Amino acid sequence: GENVEQHPSTLSVQEGDSAVIKCTYSDSASNYFPWYKQELGKRPQLIIDIRSNVGEKKDQRIAVTLNKTAKHFSLHITETQPEDSAVYFCAASKSNFGNEKLTFGTGTRLTIIP
Amino acid sequence: NAGVTQTPKFQVLKTGQSMTLQCAQDMNHEYMSWYRQDPGMGLRLIHYSVGAGITDQGEVPNGYNVSRSTTEDFPLRLLSAAPSQTSVYFCASRIHRGDPGELFFGEGSRLTVL
């Protein structure tokens, strides 16, 4: 099955600086790569996703890049703010005639230092 | 819409006891799933369903049963609880079984097995 590795497990950045979280996946057939944000004690929520026919996607201060050849994708957060402090999860899945299984990475705890 | 509703939010069990975690969604989503979240392990898929009457195993199905008699409900049953099942459980749903799009999570159920 799919295996998703996520690094780093913890990340601290000064407010206003950029943060980058990286993930690698094992199944070359995977074609959907979402990122979820989980604030302390809350449910995970989708913040951005990318499909394999696109190399980069941006939404205001967050962006995701995908390198299919190397089988890795990254989350970029610019101009970080205190509300960006949370655990971020990457995930991967492939279309499988309705039986898609979303495999998550182990998470990155991002702390924004004021 | 209430979205995805899980009950109970907290539960303490003794080893060997049984219980059912309830999950309901009012968005007419075809796909429903259960994940468990453990520190350093990310979110791991337990069971999922692509429609009423159809269920399948995820990554960590042992010790858990599910059924899907209606589109709205997807209960998770622990037949004989073990300390290793101490975890936070999330139910999640998405619109179409054939489209790996956004997962909508419930608020989570924290289970402790003594």
PDB file of C-alpha atoms in Angstrom:
ATOM      1  CA  GLY A   1       0.000   0.000   0.000  1.00  0.00           C
ATOM      2  CA  GLU A   2       0.857   3.679  -0.039  1.00  0.00           C
ATOM      3  CA  ASN A   3       3.421   5.024   2.417  1.00  0.00           C
ATOM      4  CA  VAL A   4       3.672   8.748   3.151  1.00  0.00           C
ATOM      5  CA  GLU A   5       6.631  10.186   5.039  1.00  0.00           C
ATOM      6  CA  GLN A   6       6.507  13.714   6.432  1.00  0.00           C
ATOM      7  CA  HIS A   7       9.317  15.969   7.676  1.00  0.00           C
ATOM      8  CA  PRO A   8      10.050  17.661   9.951  1.00  0.00           C
ATOM      9  CA  SER A   9       7.968  16.422  12.868  1.00  0.00           C
ATOM     10  CA  THR A  10       8.308  19.791  14.617  1.00  0.00           C
ATOM     11  CA  LEU A  11       9.071  23.221  13.203  1.00  0.00           C
ATOM     12  CA  SER A  12       9.432  26.592  14.888  1.00  0.00           C
ATOM     13  CA  VAL A  13       9.629  29.819  12.890  1.00  0.00           C
ATOM     14  CA  GLN A  14       9.616  33.487  13.733  1.00  0.00           C
ATOM     15  CA  GLU A  15       6.410  35.328  12.971  1.00  0.00           C
ATOM     16  CA  GLY A  16       6.619  36.754   9.472  1.00  0.00           C
ATOM     17  CA  ASP A  17       9.091  34.136   8.223  1.00  0.00           C
ATOM     18  CA  SER A  18       8.243  31.266   5.865  1.00  0.00           C
ATOM     19  CA  ALA A  19       7.639  27.630   6.772  1.00  0.00           C
ATOM     20  CA  VAL A  20       8.118  24.596   4.536  1.00  0.00           C
ATOM     21  CA  ILE A  21       6.903  21.054   5.242  1.00  0.00           C
ATOM     22  CA  LYS A  22       7.886  18.182   2.967  1.00  0.00           C
ATOM     23  CA  CYS A  23       6.290  14.825   2.201  1.00  0.00           C
ATOM     24  CA  THR A  24       7.288  11.867   0.088  1.00  0.00           C
ATOM     25  CA  TYR A  25       5.017   9.100  -1.174  1.00  0.00           C
ATOM     26  CA  SER A  26       5.734   5.602  -2.417  1.00  0.00           C
ATOM     27  CA  ASP A  27       2.982   4.761  -4.930  1.00  0.00           C
ATOM     28  CA  SER A  28       3.643   6.373  -8.309  1.00  0.00           C
ATOM     29  CA  ALA A  29      -0.061   5.928  -9.166  1.00  0.00           C
ATOM     30  CA  SER A  30      -1.133   8.373  -6.433  1.00  0.00           C
ATOM     31  CA  ASN A  31      -2.752  11.419  -7.969  1.00  0.00           C
ATOM     32  CA  TYR A  32      -4.350  13.441  -5.188  1.00  0.00           C
ATOM     33  CA  PHE A  33      -2.393  15.231  -2.447  1.00  0.00           C
ATOM     34  CA  PRO A  34      -4.252  17.228   0.217  1.00  0.00           C
ATOM     35  CA  TRP A  35      -2.963  19.094   3.247  1.00  0.00           C
ATOM     36  CA  TYR A  36      -4.939  19.253   6.480  1.00  0.00           C
ATOM     37  CA  LYS A  37      -4.509  21.612   9.422  1.00  0.00           C
ATOM     38  CA  GLN A  38      -5.439  20.547  12.929  1.00  0.00           C
ATOM     39  CA  GLU A  39      -5.539  23.129  15.694  1.00  0.00           C
ATOM     40  CA  LEU A  40      -5.164  21.941  19.267  1.00  0.00           C
ATOM     41  CA  GLY A  41      -8.193  19.910  20.328  1.00  0.00           C
ATOM     42  CA  LYS A  42      -9.954  20.445  17.006  1.00  0.00           C
ATOM     43  CA  ARG A  43     -10.776  18.355  13.968  1.00  0.00           C
ATOM     44  CA  PRO A  44      -8.501  18.255  10.897  1.00  0.00           C
ATOM     45  CA  GLN A  45      -9.582  20.642   8.134  1.00  0.00           C
ATOM     46  CA  LEU A  46      -8.499  20.805   4.516  1.00  0.00           C
ATOM     47  CA  ILE A  47      -6.410  23.865   3.696  1.00  0.00           C
ATOM     48  CA  ILE A  48      -5.212  23.101   0.187  1.00  0.00           C
ATOM     49  CA  ASP A  49      -4.948  20.183  -2.213  1.00  0.00           C
ATOM     50  CA  ILE A  50      -3.289  19.423  -5.519  1.00  0.00           C
ATOM     51  CA  ARG A  51      -3.851  16.852  -8.224  1.00  0.00           C
ATOM     52  CA  SER A  52      -1.151  15.176 -10.253  1.00  0.00           C
ATOM     53  CA  ASN A  53      -1.835  17.132 -13.432  1.00  0.00           C
ATOM     54  CA  VAL A  54      -0.716  20.347 -11.699  1.00  0.00           C
ATOM     55  CA  GLY A  55       2.779  21.215 -10.481  1.00  0.00           C
ATOM     56  CA  GLU A  56       1.898  24.066  -8.141  1.00  0.00           C
ATOM     57  CA  LYS A  57      -1.156  25.599  -6.504  1.00  0.00           C
ATOM     58  CA  LYS A  58      -1.421  28.738  -4.429  1.00  0.00           C
ATOM     59  CA  ASP A  59      -4.070  30.166  -2.124  1.00  0.00           C
ATOM     60  CA  GLN A  60      -3.105  33.491  -0.537  1.00  0.00           C
ATOM     61  CA  ARG A  61      -0.224  32.738   1.866  1.00  0.00           C
ATOM     62  CA  ILE A  62      -0.143  28.979   1.333  1.00  0.00           C
ATOM     63  CA  ALA A  63       1.122  27.042  -1.653  1.00  0.00           C
ATOM     64  CA  VAL A  64       1.750  23.416  -2.499  1.00  0.00           C
ATOM     65  CA  THR A  65       4.277  22.098  -5.005  1.00  0.00           C
ATOM     66  CA  LEU A  66       4.374  18.606  -6.488  1.00  0.00           C
ATOM     67  CA  ASN A  67       7.291  16.759  -8.075  1.00  0.00           C
ATOM     68  CA  LYS A  68       5.904  13.565  -9.562  1.00  0.00           C
ATOM     69  CA  THR A  69       9.266  12.335 -10.767  1.00  0.00           C
ATOM     70  CA  ALA A  70      10.759  12.481  -7.288  1.00  0.00           C
ATOM     71  CA  LYS A  71       7.448  11.549  -5.636  1.00  0.00           C
ATOM     72  CA  HIS A  72       7.434  14.411  -3.197  1.00  0.00           C
ATOM     73  CA  PHE A  73       5.255  17.393  -2.451  1.00  0.00           C
ATOM     74  CA  SER A  74       5.652  20.353  -0.130  1.00  0.00           C
ATOM     75  CA  LEU A  75       3.555  22.909   1.743  1.00  0.00           C
ATOM     76  CA  HIS A  76       4.814  26.482   1.812  1.00  0.00           C
ATOM     77  CA  ILE A  77       3.432  29.076   4.220  1.00  0.00           C
ATOM     78  CA  THR A  78       4.649  32.638   3.766  1.00  0.00           C
ATOM     79  CA  GLU A  79       4.403  35.598   6.160  1.00  0.00           C
ATOM     80  CA  THR A  80       3.524  33.281   9.027  1.00  0.00           C
ATOM     81  CA  GLN A  81       1.126  34.471  11.708  1.00  0.00           C
ATOM     82  CA  PRO A  82       0.355  33.169  15.227  1.00  0.00           C
ATOM     83  CA  GLU A  83      -2.854  31.545  13.962  1.00  0.00           C
ATOM     84  CA  ASP A  84      -0.747  29.325  11.699  1.00  0.00           C
ATOM     85  CA  SER A  85       0.411  27.428  14.797  1.00  0.00           C
ATOM     86  CA  ALA A  86      -1.104  23.927  14.444  1.00  0.00           C
ATOM     87  CA  VAL A  87      -0.324  20.377  13.354  1.00  0.00           C
ATOM     88  CA  TYR A  88      -0.224  19.922   9.578  1.00  0.00           C
ATOM     89  CA  PHE A  89      -0.819  16.594   7.855  1.00  0.00           C
ATOM     90  CA  CYS A  90      -0.055  15.704   4.265  1.00  0.00           C
ATOM     91  CA  ALA A  91      -1.837  12.824   2.562  1.00  0.00           C
ATOM     92  CA  ALA A  92      -1.948  10.913  -0.701  1.00  0.00           C
ATOM     93  CA  SER A  93      -4.436   8.765  -2.554  1.00  0.00           C
ATOM     94  CA  LYS A  94      -5.128   7.405  -6.007  1.00  0.00           C
ATOM     95  CA  SER A  95      -8.309   6.940  -7.955  1.00  0.00           C
ATOM     96  CA  ASN A  96      -9.419   3.347  -7.566  1.00  0.00           C
ATOM     97  CA  PHE A  97     -12.962   3.091  -8.903  1.00  0.00           C
ATOM     98  CA  GLY A  98     -14.476   4.349  -5.677  1.00  0.00           C
ATOM     99  CA  ASN A  99     -12.196   2.571  -3.244  1.00  0.00           C
ATOM    100  CA  GLU A 100      -9.752   5.393  -2.679  1.00  0.00           C
ATOM    101  CA  LYS A 101      -7.899   5.228   0.625  1.00  0.00           C
ATOM    102  CA  LEU A 102      -6.341   8.428   1.849  1.00  0.00           C
ATOM    103  CA  THR A 103      -3.005   7.745   3.550  1.00  0.00           C
ATOM    104  CA  PHE A 104      -1.756  10.420   5.932  1.00  0.00           C
ATOM    105  CA  GLY A 105       1.722  11.424   6.969  1.00  0.00           C
ATOM    106  CA  THR A 106       2.622  11.509  10.657  1.00  0.00           C
ATOM    107  CA  GLY A 107       2.163  15.274  11.005  1.00  0.00           C
ATOM    108  CA  THR A 108       4.271  18.392  11.596  1.00  0.00           C
ATOM    109  CA  ARG A 109       3.734  20.537  14.661  1.00  0.00           C
ATOM    110  CA  LEU A 110       4.314  24.126  13.530  1.00  0.00           C
ATOM    111  CA  THR A 111       4.912  26.770  16.182  1.00  0.00           C
ATOM    112  CA  ILE A 112       5.020  30.449  15.263  1.00  0.00           C
ATOM    113  CA  ILE A 113       7.196  32.457  17.630  1.00  0.00           C
ATOM    114  CA  PRO A 114       5.905  36.028  18.162  1.00  0.00           C
TER     115      PRO A 114
ATOM    116  CA  ASN B   1     -26.304  21.386   8.086  1.00  0.00           C
ATOM    117  CA  ALA B   2     -24.768  19.887  11.203  1.00  0.00           C
ATOM    118  CA  GLY B   3     -22.033  18.232   9.093  1.00  0.00           C
ATOM    119  CA  VAL B   4     -20.450  15.141  10.663  1.00  0.00           C
ATOM    120  CA  THR B   5     -21.617  14.381  14.194  1.00  0.00           C
ATOM    121  CA  GLN B   6     -19.838  11.928  16.483  1.00  0.00           C
ATOM    122  CA  THR B   7     -20.924  10.623  19.879  1.00  0.00           C
ATOM    123  CA  PRO B   8     -19.749  10.250  22.551  1.00  0.00           C
ATOM    124  CA  LYS B   9     -16.951  12.836  22.765  1.00  0.00           C
ATOM    125  CA  PHE B  10     -15.301  11.056  25.689  1.00  0.00           C
ATOM    126  CA  GLN B  11     -15.500   7.469  26.911  1.00  0.00           C
ATOM    127  CA  VAL B  12     -13.632   5.362  29.450  1.00  0.00           C
ATOM    128  CA  LEU B  13     -13.852   1.579  29.145  1.00  0.00           C
ATOM    129  CA  LYS B  14     -12.433  -1.373  30.997  1.00  0.00           C
ATOM    130  CA  THR B  15     -10.534  -4.041  29.100  1.00  0.00           C
ATOM    131  CA  GLY B  16     -12.976  -6.496  27.529  1.00  0.00           C
ATOM    132  CA  GLN B  17     -15.961  -4.154  27.451  1.00  0.00           C
ATOM    133  CA  SER B  18     -17.738  -3.381  24.207  1.00  0.00           C
ATOM    134  CA  MET B  19     -19.052  -0.110  22.879  1.00  0.00           C
ATOM    135  CA  THR B  20     -20.179   1.671  19.743  1.00  0.00           C
ATOM    136  CA  LEU B  21     -18.984   5.032  18.488  1.00  0.00           C
ATOM    137  CA  GLN B  22     -21.750   6.721  16.551  1.00  0.00           C
ATOM    138  CA  CYS B  23     -21.237   8.789  13.414  1.00  0.00           C
ATOM    139  CA  ALA B  24     -23.886  10.583  11.388  1.00  0.00           C
ATOM    140  CA  GLN B  25     -23.689  13.022   8.486  1.00  0.00           C
ATOM    141  CA  ASP B  26     -26.463  15.100   6.953  1.00  0.00           C
ATOM    142  CA  MET B  27     -24.691  16.072   3.723  1.00  0.00           C
ATOM    143  CA  ASN B  28     -25.801  13.034   1.670  1.00  0.00           C
ATOM    144  CA  HIS B  29     -22.184  11.932   1.333  1.00  0.00           C
ATOM    145  CA  GLU B  30     -21.554   8.564  -0.291  1.00  0.00           C
ATOM    146  CA  TYR B  31     -18.177   7.951   1.341  1.00  0.00           C
ATOM    147  CA  MET B  32     -17.683   7.591   5.103  1.00  0.00           C
ATOM    148  CA  SER B  33     -14.661   6.457   7.070  1.00  0.00           C
ATOM    149  CA  TRP B  34     -13.175   6.005  10.510  1.00  0.00           C
ATOM    150  CA  TYR B  35      -9.644   7.048  11.471  1.00  0.00           C
ATOM    151  CA  ARG B  36      -7.734   6.740  14.691  1.00  0.00           C
ATOM    152  CA  GLN B  37      -5.181   9.322  15.747  1.00  0.00           C
ATOM    153  CA  ASP B  38      -2.273   8.428  17.990  1.00  0.00           C
ATOM    154  CA  PRO B  39       0.720  10.619  18.938  1.00  0.00           C
ATOM    155  CA  GLY B  40       3.424  10.425  16.285  1.00  0.00           C
ATOM    156  CA  MET B  41       1.329   8.106  14.102  1.00  0.00           C
ATOM    157  CA  GLY B  42      -0.828  10.531  12.183  1.00  0.00           C
ATOM    158  CA  LEU B  43      -4.296   9.467  11.113  1.00  0.00           C
ATOM    159  CA  ARG B  44      -4.728   5.799  10.268  1.00  0.00           C
ATOM    160  CA  LEU B  45      -7.719   4.428   8.378  1.00  0.00           C
ATOM    161  CA  ILE B  46      -9.697   1.755  10.233  1.00  0.00           C
ATOM    162  CA  HIS B  47     -12.693   1.040   7.983  1.00  0.00           C
ATOM    163  CA  TYR B  48     -14.507   2.857   5.228  1.00  0.00           C
ATOM    164  CA  SER B  49     -17.735   2.673   3.229  1.00  0.00           C
ATOM    165  CA  VAL B  50     -18.517   3.846  -0.287  1.00  0.00           C
ATOM    166  CA  GLY B  51     -22.283   3.545   0.141  1.00  0.00           C
ATOM    167  CA  ALA B  52     -25.079   1.899   2.086  1.00  0.00           C
ATOM    168  CA  GLY B  53     -24.450  -1.823   2.447  1.00  0.00           C
ATOM    169  CA  ILE B  54     -20.785  -1.580   1.368  1.00  0.00           C
ATOM    170  CA  THR B  55     -17.847  -1.565   3.787  1.00  0.00           C
ATOM    171  CA  ASP B  56     -14.167  -2.380   3.510  1.00  0.00           C
ATOM    172  CA  GLN B  57     -11.076  -2.559   5.679  1.00  0.00           C
ATOM    173  CA  GLY B  58      -8.494   0.139   5.996  1.00  0.00           C
ATOM    174  CA  GLU B  59      -4.978   0.052   7.391  1.00  0.00           C
ATOM    175  CA  VAL B  60      -5.758  -0.985  10.995  1.00  0.00           C
ATOM    176  CA  PRO B  61      -9.096  -2.890  11.041  1.00  0.00           C
ATOM    177  CA  ASN B  62      -8.397  -5.526  13.716  1.00  0.00           C
ATOM    178  CA  GLY B  63     -10.645  -5.260  16.762  1.00  0.00           C
ATOM    179  CA  TYR B  64     -13.219  -3.071  15.042  1.00  0.00           C
ATOM    180  CA  ASN B  65     -16.458  -3.740  13.166  1.00  0.00           C
ATOM    181  CA  VAL B  66     -18.572  -1.417  11.051  1.00  0.00           C
ATOM    182  CA  SER B  67     -21.855  -1.473   9.179  1.00  0.00           C
ATOM    183  CA  ARG B  68     -23.598   0.974   6.849  1.00  0.00           C
ATOM    184  CA  SER B  69     -27.335   0.383   6.771  1.00  0.00           C
ATOM    185  CA  THR B  70     -28.180   3.960   5.741  1.00  0.00           C
ATOM    186  CA  THR B  71     -26.386   6.713   3.854  1.00  0.00           C
ATOM    187  CA  GLU B  72     -26.347   8.880   6.980  1.00  0.00           C
ATOM    188  CA  ASP B  73     -24.939   6.567   9.664  1.00  0.00           C
ATOM    189  CA  PHE B  74     -21.651   4.700  10.025  1.00  0.00           C
ATOM    190  CA  PRO B  75     -21.142   3.281  13.554  1.00  0.00           C
ATOM    191  CA  LEU B  76     -17.837   1.817  14.727  1.00  0.00           C
ATOM    192  CA  ARG B  77     -18.019  -1.113  17.146  1.00  0.00           C
ATOM    193  CA  LEU B  78     -15.343  -2.284  19.556  1.00  0.00           C
ATOM    194  CA  LEU B  79     -16.291  -5.843  20.503  1.00  0.00           C
ATOM    195  CA  SER B  80     -13.732  -6.400  23.276  1.00  0.00           C
ATOM    196  CA  ALA B  81     -11.788  -3.261  24.110  1.00  0.00           C
ATOM    197  CA  ALA B  82      -8.028  -3.450  24.676  1.00  0.00           C
ATOM    198  CA  PRO B  83      -5.636  -0.800  26.070  1.00  0.00           C
ATOM    199  CA  SER B  84      -4.062  -0.581  22.591  1.00  0.00           C
ATOM    200  CA  GLN B  85      -7.339   0.902  21.383  1.00  0.00           C
ATOM    201  CA  THR B  86      -6.898   3.965  23.563  1.00  0.00           C
ATOM    202  CA  SER B  87      -6.931   6.729  20.971  1.00  0.00           C
ATOM    203  CA  VAL B  88      -8.833   9.627  19.464  1.00  0.00           C
ATOM    204  CA  TYR B  89     -11.267   8.451  16.810  1.00  0.00           C
ATOM    205  CA  PHE B  90     -12.429  10.578  13.905  1.00  0.00           C
ATOM    206  CA  CYS B  91     -15.279   9.893  11.548  1.00  0.00           C
ATOM    207  CA  ALA B  92     -14.945  11.565   8.141  1.00  0.00           C
ATOM    208  CA  SER B  93     -17.055  11.759   5.006  1.00  0.00           C
ATOM    209  CA  ARG B  94     -16.851  13.096   1.474  1.00  0.00           C
ATOM    210  CA  ILE B  95     -19.328  13.594  -1.317  1.00  0.00           C
ATOM    211  CA  HIS B  96     -18.513  11.024  -3.977  1.00  0.00           C
ATOM    212  CA  ARG B  97     -16.924   7.668  -3.636  1.00  0.00           C
ATOM    213  CA  GLY B  98     -15.097   8.053  -6.942  1.00  0.00           C
ATOM    214  CA  ASP B  99     -13.627  11.485  -6.309  1.00  0.00           C
ATOM    215  CA  PRO B 100     -10.821  11.767  -3.745  1.00  0.00           C
ATOM    216  CA  GLY B 101     -11.848  15.267  -2.673  1.00  0.00           C
ATOM    217  CA  GLU B 102     -12.191  17.011   0.673  1.00  0.00           C
ATOM    218  CA  LEU B 103     -12.811  14.892   3.747  1.00  0.00           C
ATOM    219  CA  PHE B 104     -15.115  16.448   6.343  1.00  0.00           C
ATOM    220  CA  PHE B 105     -14.223  15.324   9.850  1.00  0.00           C
ATOM    221  CA  GLY B 106     -16.307  15.035  12.973  1.00  0.00           C
ATOM    222  CA  GLU B 107     -15.111  16.566  16.239  1.00  0.00           C
ATOM    223  CA  GLY B 108     -13.534  13.338  17.421  1.00  0.00           C
ATOM    224  CA  SER B 109     -14.150  10.833  20.207  1.00  0.00           C
ATOM    225  CA  ARG B 110     -11.489  10.324  22.875  1.00  0.00           C
ATOM    226  CA  LEU B 111     -11.490   6.731  24.106  1.00  0.00           C
ATOM    227  CA  THR B 112      -9.508   5.462  27.066  1.00  0.00           C
ATOM    228  CA  VAL B 113      -9.308   1.731  27.770  1.00  0.00           C
ATOM    229  CA  LEU B 114      -8.079   0.804  31.248  1.00  0.00           C
TER     230      LEU B 114
END
